[in-house]
XYZ file of C-alpha atoms in Angstrom:
208
model
C 131.081 -116.159 243.669
C 132.528 -115.699 247.111
C 132.226 -116.330 250.838
C 131.454 -113.966 253.710
C 132.387 -114.887 257.281
C 130.356 -113.647 260.264
C 132.161 -113.835 263.605
C 130.268 -113.836 266.909
C 133.209 -112.194 268.682
C 132.432 -113.088 272.289
C 131.450 -116.646 271.372
C 134.811 -117.042 269.633
C 136.670 -115.462 272.554
C 134.958 -117.450 275.306
C 134.882 -120.662 273.311
C 138.525 -121.126 272.371
C 140.649 -118.030 273.013
C 140.045 -116.695 276.524
C 142.231 -119.128 278.489
C 144.996 -119.381 275.898
C 147.983 -117.392 274.635
C 146.251 -116.943 271.256
C 144.286 -113.724 271.821
C 146.354 -111.687 269.322
C 144.467 -113.324 266.466
C 144.929 -112.266 262.845
C 141.487 -113.080 261.449
C 142.562 -113.038 257.806
C 145.398 -115.502 258.416
C 143.133 -117.561 260.645
C 140.359 -118.045 258.089
C 142.825 -118.540 255.240
C 144.035 -121.627 257.115
C 140.668 -122.756 258.454
C 138.773 -122.284 255.159
C 141.433 -122.778 252.461
C 138.919 -123.729 249.759
C 136.823 -120.574 250.213
C 137.213 -117.331 248.254
C 136.684 -115.061 251.252
C 135.339 -111.632 250.283
C 134.619 -110.220 253.747
C 135.059 -111.051 257.415
C 132.527 -109.292 259.636
C 133.443 -109.238 263.326
C 130.661 -108.500 265.831
C 131.539 -107.378 269.345
C 130.888 -104.735 272.028
C 133.176 -102.484 274.041
C 133.995 -104.084 277.391
C 133.600 -101.998 280.545
C 136.656 -102.952 282.568
C 134.710 -103.271 285.831
C 136.092 -106.763 286.430
C 139.463 -106.201 284.748
C 140.540 -102.531 284.452
C 143.043 -103.349 281.720
C 140.601 -105.128 279.421
C 139.273 -102.017 277.572
C 142.805 -100.967 276.596
C 143.704 -104.468 275.428
C 140.491 -104.697 273.432
C 141.060 -101.309 271.770
C 144.565 -102.402 270.804
C 143.245 -105.627 269.294
C 140.562 -103.740 267.361
C 143.225 -101.370 266.012
C 145.127 -104.420 264.791
C 141.999 -105.765 263.080
C 141.589 -102.425 261.294
C 144.850 -103.135 259.437
C 143.234 -106.124 257.688
C 141.532 -105.210 254.378
C 138.889 -107.938 254.541
C 137.817 -107.290 258.152
C 135.090 -104.915 259.328
C 134.083 -104.493 262.984
C 130.454 -104.028 264.009
C 129.538 -102.916 267.518
C 126.725 -103.740 269.875
C 126.857 -102.703 273.514
C 126.830 -104.125 277.017
C 123.906 -103.361 279.305
C 124.315 -103.847 283.054
C 121.377 -103.811 285.450
C 120.381 -105.224 288.845
C 117.829 -108.050 288.717
C 116.242 -110.226 291.361
C 116.605 -113.964 290.800
C 115.786 -117.186 292.592
C 118.402 -118.293 295.103
C 119.847 -121.752 294.521
C 120.390 -122.156 298.267
C 117.542 -120.425 300.140
C 116.854 -118.706 302.420
C 116.336 -116.078 301.221
C 114.243 -117.283 298.301
C 115.577 -114.560 295.977
C 118.765 -112.531 295.705
C 119.615 -109.381 293.782
C 122.424 -109.806 291.253
C 124.091 -107.666 288.610
C 123.187 -108.977 285.158
C 125.392 -108.046 282.230
C 124.024 -108.594 278.718
C 125.474 -107.990 275.278
C 122.849 -106.176 273.219
C 122.403 -105.759 269.455
C 125.382 -107.852 268.320
C 123.256 -110.891 267.398
C 120.763 -108.676 265.575
C 123.584 -106.873 263.771
C 125.058 -110.182 262.655
C 121.699 -111.439 261.383
C 120.923 -108.192 259.564
C 124.272 -108.152 257.763
C 124.061 -111.823 256.786
C 120.591 -111.406 255.283
C 121.491 -108.130 253.563
C 124.653 -109.646 252.076
C 122.779 -112.776 250.982
C 120.073 -110.721 249.281
C 122.625 -108.575 247.436
C 123.649 -111.527 245.263
C 127.426 -111.006 245.422
C 128.209 -114.118 247.472
C 127.085 -117.729 247.420
C 128.396 -118.913 250.820
C 127.970 -117.630 254.376
C 130.034 -118.937 257.276
C 128.915 -118.407 260.876
C 131.553 -118.522 263.621
C 129.496 -119.307 266.711
C 128.059 -122.157 268.732
C 124.861 -120.264 269.599
C 121.833 -122.302 268.524
C 119.756 -119.090 268.432
C 121.232 -118.572 264.947
C 119.579 -121.732 263.573
C 116.643 -119.925 261.945
C 118.977 -117.291 260.485
C 121.011 -119.967 258.721
C 117.858 -121.712 257.565
C 116.606 -118.454 256.009
C 119.929 -117.754 254.315
C 119.861 -121.234 252.852
C 116.209 -121.662 251.887
C 115.285 -118.089 250.932
C 118.527 -116.887 249.359
C 120.109 -120.150 248.222
C 123.224 -119.709 250.305
C 125.650 -122.498 250.971
C 126.043 -122.459 254.760
C 129.089 -123.227 256.901
C 129.430 -123.264 260.675
C 132.698 -122.880 262.573
C 132.412 -124.080 266.167
C 134.691 -122.246 268.637
C 133.740 -124.536 271.539
C 134.855 -128.110 272.317
C 133.474 -130.558 269.769
C 131.541 -132.434 272.452
C 129.588 -129.240 273.165
C 128.880 -128.222 269.568
C 125.351 -127.140 268.702
C 123.621 -129.996 266.902
C 120.937 -127.563 265.745
C 123.465 -125.467 263.848
C 125.237 -128.527 262.490
C 121.950 -129.893 261.157
C 121.430 -126.782 259.017
C 125.022 -126.457 257.798
C 126.370 -127.728 254.496
C 129.756 -128.042 256.175
C 131.209 -127.557 259.651
C 134.682 -126.782 260.971
C 136.223 -127.270 264.392
C 138.858 -124.809 265.628
C 142.151 -126.306 266.744
C 144.794 -124.809 269.004
C 147.365 -125.355 266.258
C 145.506 -123.114 263.791
C 145.021 -120.433 266.456
C 148.718 -120.513 267.318
C 149.832 -120.186 263.701
C 147.514 -117.242 262.910
C 148.787 -114.628 265.360
C 149.674 -111.043 264.498
C 153.377 -110.181 264.887
C 154.224 -108.796 268.326
C 154.592 -105.373 266.697
C 152.619 -104.249 263.651
C 154.579 -101.537 261.831
C 153.743 -99.159 258.988
C 156.967 -98.489 257.029
C 157.099 -95.221 255.146
C 154.419 -93.570 257.272
C 154.281 -91.648 260.521
C 151.715 -94.035 261.932
C 152.700 -95.431 265.308
C 153.313 -99.188 265.583
C 150.678 -101.349 267.239
C 152.187 -103.484 269.997
C 150.712 -106.668 271.363
C 149.463 -106.011 274.929
C 152.144 -107.116 277.366
C 149.660 -108.824 279.695
C 148.591 -111.123 276.882
């Protein structure tokens, strides 16, 4: 039997990657080091295309990173989307009592992750699921995978240990904490080449 890994992409990015030099992350190398005892069959990465409104270069960097992920046989990328809308909210320092703000939400990624984990669990080809997230909203998902489908459940926390979700940890059969050392040692090469083909190399974004 084998293990599938389900990566909440933005939780991973914001939890331990965003303010580091480790954004060029080779997910296969990363999980081989982080989960050496697991026979990893698939790594499912859930994300959404960024808009670039705050950082015009971010869509290009993201596309380059996703192209790099596509070179990894075990990795598949699953897309949600961002939805931006104006909403009126209470003002922390009135007056006025309310202010209009732009709210940006990632849609569908959590549902996509849950649907794939349950579908994979029901298929009977794996015996372990590993969630990479610190979002306690996934507690019931892990409980269902464990109690309904007999899955062994792991949780990888991308955030500081002091802020880890106790709700997720309570459901898990094992937990892992991400270290800067593992992130640093699991980076793609600065240039990914394809010898013997006409495929263009993939270069690490210079601003990273």
